Every structure is written in C-alpha cells, then in structure tokens.
PDB file of C-alpha atoms in Angstrom:
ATOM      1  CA  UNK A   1      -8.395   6.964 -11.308  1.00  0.00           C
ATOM      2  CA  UNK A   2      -8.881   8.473  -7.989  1.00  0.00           C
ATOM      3  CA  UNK A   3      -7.229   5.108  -5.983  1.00  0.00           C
ATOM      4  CA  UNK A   4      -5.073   7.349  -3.706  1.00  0.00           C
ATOM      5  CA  UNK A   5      -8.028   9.557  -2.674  1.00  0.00           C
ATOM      6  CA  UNK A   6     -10.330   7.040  -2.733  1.00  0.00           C
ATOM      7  CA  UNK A   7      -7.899   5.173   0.082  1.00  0.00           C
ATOM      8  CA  UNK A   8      -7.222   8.960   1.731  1.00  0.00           C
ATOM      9  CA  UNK A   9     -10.967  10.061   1.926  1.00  0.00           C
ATOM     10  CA  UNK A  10     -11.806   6.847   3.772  1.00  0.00           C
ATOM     11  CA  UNK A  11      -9.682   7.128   6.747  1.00  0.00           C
ATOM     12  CA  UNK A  12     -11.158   8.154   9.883  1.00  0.00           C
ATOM     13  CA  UNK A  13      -8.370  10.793  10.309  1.00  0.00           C
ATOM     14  CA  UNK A  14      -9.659  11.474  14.179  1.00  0.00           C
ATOM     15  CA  UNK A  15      -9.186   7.609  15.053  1.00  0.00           C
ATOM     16  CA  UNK A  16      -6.029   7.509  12.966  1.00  0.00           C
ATOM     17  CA  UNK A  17      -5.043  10.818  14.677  1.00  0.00           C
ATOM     18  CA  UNK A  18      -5.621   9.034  18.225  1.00  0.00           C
ATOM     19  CA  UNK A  19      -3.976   6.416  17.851  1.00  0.00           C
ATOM     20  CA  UNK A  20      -0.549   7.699  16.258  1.00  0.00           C
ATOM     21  CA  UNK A  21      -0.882  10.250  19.592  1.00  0.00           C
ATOM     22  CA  UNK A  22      -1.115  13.613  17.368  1.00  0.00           C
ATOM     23  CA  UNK A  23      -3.307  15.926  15.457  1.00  0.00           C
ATOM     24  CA  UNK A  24      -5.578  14.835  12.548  1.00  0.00           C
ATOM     25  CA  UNK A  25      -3.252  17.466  10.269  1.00  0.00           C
ATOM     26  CA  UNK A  26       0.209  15.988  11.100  1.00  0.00           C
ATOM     27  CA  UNK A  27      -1.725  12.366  10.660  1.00  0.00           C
ATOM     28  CA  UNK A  28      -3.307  13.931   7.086  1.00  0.00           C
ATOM     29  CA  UNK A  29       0.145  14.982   6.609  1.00  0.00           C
ATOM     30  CA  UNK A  30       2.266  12.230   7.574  1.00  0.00           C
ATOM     31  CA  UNK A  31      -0.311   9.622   5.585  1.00  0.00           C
ATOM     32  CA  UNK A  32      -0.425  11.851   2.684  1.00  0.00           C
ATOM     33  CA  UNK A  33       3.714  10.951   2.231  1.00  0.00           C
ATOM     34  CA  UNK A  34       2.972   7.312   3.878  1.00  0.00           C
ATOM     35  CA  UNK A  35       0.521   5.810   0.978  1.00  0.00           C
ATOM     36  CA  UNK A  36       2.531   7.186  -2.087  1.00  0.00           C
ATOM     37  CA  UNK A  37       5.446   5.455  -0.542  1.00  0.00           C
ATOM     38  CA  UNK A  38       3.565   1.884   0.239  1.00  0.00           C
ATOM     39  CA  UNK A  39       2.227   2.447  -3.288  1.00  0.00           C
ATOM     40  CA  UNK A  40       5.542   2.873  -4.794  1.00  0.00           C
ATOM     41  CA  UNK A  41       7.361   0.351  -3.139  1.00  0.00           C
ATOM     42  CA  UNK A  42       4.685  -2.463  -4.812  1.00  0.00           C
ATOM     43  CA  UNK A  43       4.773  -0.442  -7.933  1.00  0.00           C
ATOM     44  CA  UNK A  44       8.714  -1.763  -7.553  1.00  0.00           C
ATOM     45  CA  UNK A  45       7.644  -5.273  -6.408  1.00  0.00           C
ATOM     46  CA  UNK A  46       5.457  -5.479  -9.491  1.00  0.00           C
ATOM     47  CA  UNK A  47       7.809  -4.726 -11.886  1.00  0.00           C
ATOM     48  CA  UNK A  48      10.031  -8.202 -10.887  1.00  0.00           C
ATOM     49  CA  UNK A  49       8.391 -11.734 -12.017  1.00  0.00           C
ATOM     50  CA  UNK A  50       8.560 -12.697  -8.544  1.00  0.00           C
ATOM     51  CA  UNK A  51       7.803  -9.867  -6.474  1.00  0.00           C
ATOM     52  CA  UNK A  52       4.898  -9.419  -9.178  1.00  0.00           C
ATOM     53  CA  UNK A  53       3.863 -13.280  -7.780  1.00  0.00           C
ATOM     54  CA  UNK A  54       4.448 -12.211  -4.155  1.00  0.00           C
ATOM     55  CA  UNK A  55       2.086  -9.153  -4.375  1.00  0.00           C
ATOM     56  CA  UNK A  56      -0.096 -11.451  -6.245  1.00  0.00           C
ATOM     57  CA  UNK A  57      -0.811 -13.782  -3.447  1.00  0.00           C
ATOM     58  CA  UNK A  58      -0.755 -11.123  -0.651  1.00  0.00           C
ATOM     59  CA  UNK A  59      -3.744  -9.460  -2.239  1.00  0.00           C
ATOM     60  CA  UNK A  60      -5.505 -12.746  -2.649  1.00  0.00           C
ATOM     61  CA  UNK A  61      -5.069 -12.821   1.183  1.00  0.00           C
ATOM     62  CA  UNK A  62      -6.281  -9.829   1.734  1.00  0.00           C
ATOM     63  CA  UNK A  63      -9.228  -9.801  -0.313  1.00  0.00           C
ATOM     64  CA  UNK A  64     -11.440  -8.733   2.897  1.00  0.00           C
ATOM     65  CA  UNK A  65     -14.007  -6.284   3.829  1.00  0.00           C
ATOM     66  CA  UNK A  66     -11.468  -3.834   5.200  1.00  0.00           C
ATOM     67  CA  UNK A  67     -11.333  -1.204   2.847  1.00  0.00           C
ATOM     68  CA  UNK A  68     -14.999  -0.092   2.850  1.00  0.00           C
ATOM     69  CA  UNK A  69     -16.730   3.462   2.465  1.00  0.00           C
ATOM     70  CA  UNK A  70     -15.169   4.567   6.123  1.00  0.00           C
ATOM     71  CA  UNK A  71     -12.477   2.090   7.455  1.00  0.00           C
ATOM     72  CA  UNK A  72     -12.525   0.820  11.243  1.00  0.00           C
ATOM     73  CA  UNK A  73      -8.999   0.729  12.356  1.00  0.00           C
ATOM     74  CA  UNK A  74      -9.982  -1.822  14.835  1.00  0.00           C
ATOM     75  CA  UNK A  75      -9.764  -4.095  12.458  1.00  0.00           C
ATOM     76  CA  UNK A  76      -6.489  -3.318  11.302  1.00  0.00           C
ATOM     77  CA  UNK A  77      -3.735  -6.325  12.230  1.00  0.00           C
ATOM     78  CA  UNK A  78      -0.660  -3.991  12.738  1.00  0.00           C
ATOM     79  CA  UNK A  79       1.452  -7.269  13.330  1.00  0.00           C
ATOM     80  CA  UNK A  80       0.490  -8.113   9.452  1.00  0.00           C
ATOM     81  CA  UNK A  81       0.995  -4.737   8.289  1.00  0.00           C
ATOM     82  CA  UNK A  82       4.547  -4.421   9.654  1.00  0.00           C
ATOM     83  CA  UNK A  83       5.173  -7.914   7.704  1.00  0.00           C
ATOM     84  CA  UNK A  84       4.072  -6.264   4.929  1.00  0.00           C
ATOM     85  CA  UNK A  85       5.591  -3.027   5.395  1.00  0.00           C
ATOM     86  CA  UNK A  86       9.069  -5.468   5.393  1.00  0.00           C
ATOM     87  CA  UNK A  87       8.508  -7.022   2.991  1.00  0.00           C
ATOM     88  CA  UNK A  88       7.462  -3.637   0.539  1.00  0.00           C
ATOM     89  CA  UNK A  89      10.844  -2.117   1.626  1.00  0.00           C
ATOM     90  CA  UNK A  90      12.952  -4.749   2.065  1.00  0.00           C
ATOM     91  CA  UNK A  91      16.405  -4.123   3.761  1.00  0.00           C
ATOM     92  CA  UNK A  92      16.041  -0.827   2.949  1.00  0.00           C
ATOM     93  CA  UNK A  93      12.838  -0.070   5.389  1.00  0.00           C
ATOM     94  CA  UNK A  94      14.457   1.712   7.517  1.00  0.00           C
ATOM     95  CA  UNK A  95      15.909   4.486   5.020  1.00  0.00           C
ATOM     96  CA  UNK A  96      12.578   4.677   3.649  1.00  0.00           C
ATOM     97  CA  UNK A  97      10.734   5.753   7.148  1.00  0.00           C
ATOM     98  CA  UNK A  98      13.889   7.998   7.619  1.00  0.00           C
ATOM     99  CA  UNK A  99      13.224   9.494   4.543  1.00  0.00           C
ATOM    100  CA  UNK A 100       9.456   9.627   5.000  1.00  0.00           C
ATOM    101  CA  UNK A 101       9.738  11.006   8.151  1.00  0.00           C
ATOM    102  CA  UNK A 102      12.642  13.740   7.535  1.00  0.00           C
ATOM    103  CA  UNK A 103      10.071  14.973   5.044  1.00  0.00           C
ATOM    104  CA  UNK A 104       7.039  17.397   4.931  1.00  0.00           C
ATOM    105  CA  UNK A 105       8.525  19.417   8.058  1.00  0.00           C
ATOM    106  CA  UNK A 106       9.835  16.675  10.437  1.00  0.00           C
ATOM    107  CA  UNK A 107       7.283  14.607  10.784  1.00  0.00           C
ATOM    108  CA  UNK A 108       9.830  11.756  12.512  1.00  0.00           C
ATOM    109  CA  UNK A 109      10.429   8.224  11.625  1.00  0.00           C
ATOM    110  CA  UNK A 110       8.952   7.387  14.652  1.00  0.00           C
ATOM    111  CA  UNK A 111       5.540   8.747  13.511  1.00  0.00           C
ATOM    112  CA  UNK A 112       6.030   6.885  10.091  1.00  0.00           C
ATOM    113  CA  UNK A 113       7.268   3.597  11.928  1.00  0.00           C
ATOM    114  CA  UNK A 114       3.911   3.385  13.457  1.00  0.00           C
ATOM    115  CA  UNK A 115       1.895   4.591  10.617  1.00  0.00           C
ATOM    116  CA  UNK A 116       3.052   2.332   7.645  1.00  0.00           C
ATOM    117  CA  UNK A 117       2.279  -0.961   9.302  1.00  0.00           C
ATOM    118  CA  UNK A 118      -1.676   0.613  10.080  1.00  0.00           C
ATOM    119  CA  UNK A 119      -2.298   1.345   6.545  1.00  0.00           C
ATOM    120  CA  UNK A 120      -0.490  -1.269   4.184  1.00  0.00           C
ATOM    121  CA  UNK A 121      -2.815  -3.974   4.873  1.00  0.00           C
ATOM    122  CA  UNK A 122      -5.301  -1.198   4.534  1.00  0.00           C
ATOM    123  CA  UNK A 123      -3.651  -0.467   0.787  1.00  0.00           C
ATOM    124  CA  UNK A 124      -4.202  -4.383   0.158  1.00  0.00           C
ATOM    125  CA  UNK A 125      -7.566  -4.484   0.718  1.00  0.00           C
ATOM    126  CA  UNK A 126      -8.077  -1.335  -1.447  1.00  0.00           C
ATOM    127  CA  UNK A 127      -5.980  -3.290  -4.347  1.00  0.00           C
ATOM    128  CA  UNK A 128      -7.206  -6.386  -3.824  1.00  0.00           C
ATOM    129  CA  UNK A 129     -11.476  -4.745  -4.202  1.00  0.00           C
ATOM    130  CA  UNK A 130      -9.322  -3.154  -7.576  1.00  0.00           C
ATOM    131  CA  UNK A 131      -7.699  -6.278  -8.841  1.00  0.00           C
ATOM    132  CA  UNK A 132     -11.345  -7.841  -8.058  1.00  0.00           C
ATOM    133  CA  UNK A 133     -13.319  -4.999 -10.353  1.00  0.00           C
ATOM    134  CA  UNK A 134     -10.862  -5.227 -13.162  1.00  0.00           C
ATOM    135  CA  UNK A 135     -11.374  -9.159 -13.935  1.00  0.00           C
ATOM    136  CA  UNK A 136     -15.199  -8.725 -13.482  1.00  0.00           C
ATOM    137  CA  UNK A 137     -15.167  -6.135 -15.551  1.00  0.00           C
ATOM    138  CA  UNK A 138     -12.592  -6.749 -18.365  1.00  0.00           C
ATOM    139  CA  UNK A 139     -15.963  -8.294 -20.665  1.00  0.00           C
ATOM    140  CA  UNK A 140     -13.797 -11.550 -21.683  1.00  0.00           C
ATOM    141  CA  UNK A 141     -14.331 -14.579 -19.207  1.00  0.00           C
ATOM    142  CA  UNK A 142     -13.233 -14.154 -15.803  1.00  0.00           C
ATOM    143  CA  UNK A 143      -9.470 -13.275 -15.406  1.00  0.00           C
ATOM    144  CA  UNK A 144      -8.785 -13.980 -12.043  1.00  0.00           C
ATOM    145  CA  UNK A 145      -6.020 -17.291 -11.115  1.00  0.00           C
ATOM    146  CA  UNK A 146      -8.396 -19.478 -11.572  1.00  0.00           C
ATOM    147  CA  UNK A 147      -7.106 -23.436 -12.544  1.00  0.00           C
ATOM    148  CA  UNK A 148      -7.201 -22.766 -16.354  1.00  0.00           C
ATOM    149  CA  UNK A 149      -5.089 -19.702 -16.116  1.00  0.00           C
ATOM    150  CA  UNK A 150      -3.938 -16.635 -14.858  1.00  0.00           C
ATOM    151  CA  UNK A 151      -4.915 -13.954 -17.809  1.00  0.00           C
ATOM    152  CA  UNK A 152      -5.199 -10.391 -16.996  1.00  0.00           C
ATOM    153  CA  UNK A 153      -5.537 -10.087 -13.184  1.00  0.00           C
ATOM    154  CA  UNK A 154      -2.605 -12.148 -12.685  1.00  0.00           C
ATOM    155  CA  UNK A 155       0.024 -10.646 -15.009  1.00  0.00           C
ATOM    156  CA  UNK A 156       2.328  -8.216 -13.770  1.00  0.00           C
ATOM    157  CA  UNK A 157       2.025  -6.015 -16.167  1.00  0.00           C
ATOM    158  CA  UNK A 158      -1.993  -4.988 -15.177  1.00  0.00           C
ATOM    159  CA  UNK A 159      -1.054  -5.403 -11.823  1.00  0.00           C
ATOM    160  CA  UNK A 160       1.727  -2.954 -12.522  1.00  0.00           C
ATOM    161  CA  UNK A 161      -0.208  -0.280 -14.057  1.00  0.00           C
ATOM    162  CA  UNK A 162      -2.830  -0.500 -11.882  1.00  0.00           C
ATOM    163  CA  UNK A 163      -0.684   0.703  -9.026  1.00  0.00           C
ATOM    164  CA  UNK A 164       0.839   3.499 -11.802  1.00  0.00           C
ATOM    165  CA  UNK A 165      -2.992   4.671 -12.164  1.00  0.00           C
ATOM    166  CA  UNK A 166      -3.319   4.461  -8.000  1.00  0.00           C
ATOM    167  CA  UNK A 167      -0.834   6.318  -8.062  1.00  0.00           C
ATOM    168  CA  UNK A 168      -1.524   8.884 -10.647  1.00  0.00           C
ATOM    169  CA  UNK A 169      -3.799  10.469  -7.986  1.00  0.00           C
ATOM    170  CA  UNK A 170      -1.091  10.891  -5.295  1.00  0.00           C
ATOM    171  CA  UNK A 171      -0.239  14.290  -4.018  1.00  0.00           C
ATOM    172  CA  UNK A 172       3.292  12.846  -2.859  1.00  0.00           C
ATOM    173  CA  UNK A 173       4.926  12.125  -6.020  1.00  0.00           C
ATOM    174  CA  UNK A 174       8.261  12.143  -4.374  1.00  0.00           C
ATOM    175  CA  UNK A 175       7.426  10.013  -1.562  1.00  0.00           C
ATOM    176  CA  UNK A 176       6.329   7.250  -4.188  1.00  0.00           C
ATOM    177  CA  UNK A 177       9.446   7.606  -6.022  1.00  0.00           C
ATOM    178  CA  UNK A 178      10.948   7.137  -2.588  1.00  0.00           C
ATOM    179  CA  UNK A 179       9.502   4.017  -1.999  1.00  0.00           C
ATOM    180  CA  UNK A 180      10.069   2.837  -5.850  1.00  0.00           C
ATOM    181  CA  UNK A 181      13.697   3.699  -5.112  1.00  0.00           C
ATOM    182  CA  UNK A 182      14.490   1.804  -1.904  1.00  0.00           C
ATOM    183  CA  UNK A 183      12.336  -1.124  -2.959  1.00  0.00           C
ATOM    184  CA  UNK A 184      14.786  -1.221  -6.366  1.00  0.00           C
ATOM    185  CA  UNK A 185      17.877  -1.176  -4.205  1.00  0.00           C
ATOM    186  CA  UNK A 186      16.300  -3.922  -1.818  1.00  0.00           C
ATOM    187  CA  UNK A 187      17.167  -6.675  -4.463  1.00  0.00           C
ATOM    188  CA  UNK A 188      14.162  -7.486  -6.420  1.00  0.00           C
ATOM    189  CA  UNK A 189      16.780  -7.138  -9.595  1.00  0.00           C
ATOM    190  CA  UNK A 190      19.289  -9.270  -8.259  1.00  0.00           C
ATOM    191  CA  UNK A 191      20.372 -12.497 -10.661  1.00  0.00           C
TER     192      UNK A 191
END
C-alpha cells in the first residue's frame, strides 16, 4: 500500500511551503519525518482497547472531503489538528517535535510545532476514506459501527494494521518509531 505517498503526493508543497515560511524542500523534508511520526503515534494508540476506540471515533469525525486528489490547506482547522496532535503524543508531544525537529539536519521544533497540527487532521481524513474502502470492500455485509455491530472496521486489530501497511510506504522509518515510542511512554499501557 502506497498510504504514505498517497498522503505525500497530494500536498501542495508550494502552499504548505508558504505557509510554514520556508522552501518547498525543507517543507518536503520536514513532512517527510512529520507523517511517519503522526502515523506511528496512532499505530501506538491502536494497539490499546481504548486508544483503539478513541482513534475510532476521531476518524468517524473526520470522515470529510479533505483528503482529495490535491488538498486545499484552507480548509485545514489547525486548532483541531493541534488537539489531535495532543492527543497522538500525549505528555510526551513535546519530546516528539524535539526529536522530529533535531532530525534530518535541524529542521527545528519550531518548524515541526507548526507543521504537525496542519497535517494530522489531514492524516484522518486519508484514514478515515481507508477505513471507509476496507468495509465496502471486505465482500461480507457492511463492517462499519453500525447498531448490530462493530466487525472489521471497528476492531483494533484492522485498524492497527492498516496504519502498519500506511506505514509500510514511509521513507522515515525512524521518525514512526519515534512517534510509536513517545506515544507508548504517554500512558496508553497504564493499569
């Protein structure tokens, strides 16, 4: 599955460039570290019962038009994202945009602080249209929460590879495991 290109390929780099205040290759750069991490850090979420619930519901709320063949970041709600971006990380949010920013040359976690909250609803839309093709698609009945049941689409376990296949396509294997990590030691395993 191509998910993390499919996400990369549709992002007007020159608007996203504009409006982080650099050049499209340090945006293509810092982005290319920013979605493996936002990625990773549900990949985490996933793997609890609840956060697997959580994720669950944000994607039903962001089932939307946004992702789409070229994405307007108009339309992007940056106060939402940064909710989101929160609630990915956790406590440990800041470590993870120190991280993300220390790497690929010193990009800054300045640079990252403004760029996670533009594309995490972004990655929910994407997920959500994925979550959406996999239950019309699955050739049973439909398997999204519906009031019967939650089959396929809403245990965590599809939900959970799905993000390992998004994934599977990411260039920043590291950053991923970066957001995996800090989302871990957040307290999703905490009883």
């Amino acid at each position: 599955m191509a998910g993390f290109d499919d996400i990369l390929s549709s992002l007007p780099m020159d608007q996203l460039a504009a409006q982080l205040g650099v050049d499209e290759a340090t945006a293509a750069q810092a982005t290319s570290l920013a979605l493996p991490a936002l990625l990773g850090g549900m990949q985490a979420n996933a793997a609890d019962p609840q956060g697997a619930a959580s994720l669950q519901q944000a994607l039903g709320q962001h089932d939307d038009d946004l992702f789409g063949e070229r994405i307007d970041l108009g339309r992007v709600d940056t106060r939402d994202g940064e909710k989101i971006s929160s609630h990915i990380f956790g406590s440990n949010q800041e470590q993870v945009v120190h991280a993300l920013g220390g790497a690929g040359g010193g990009l800054g976690g300045d640079l990252m602080k403004r760029l996670l909250p533009m594309l995490a609803p972004i990655v929910l839309s994407y997920l959500a249209k994925q979550m959406q093709g996999r239950a019309g698609g699955s050739g049973g009945g439909a398997t999204l929460p519906t009031s019967g049941g939650q089959r396929e689409a809403g245990a965590p376990g599809s939900l959970q590879d799905m993000l390992g296949q998004v994934l599977g396509g990411a260039a920043g294997g590291a950053a991923a495991q970066t957001g995996r990590q800090q989302s871990r030691e957040s307290g999703t395993g905490s009883g």
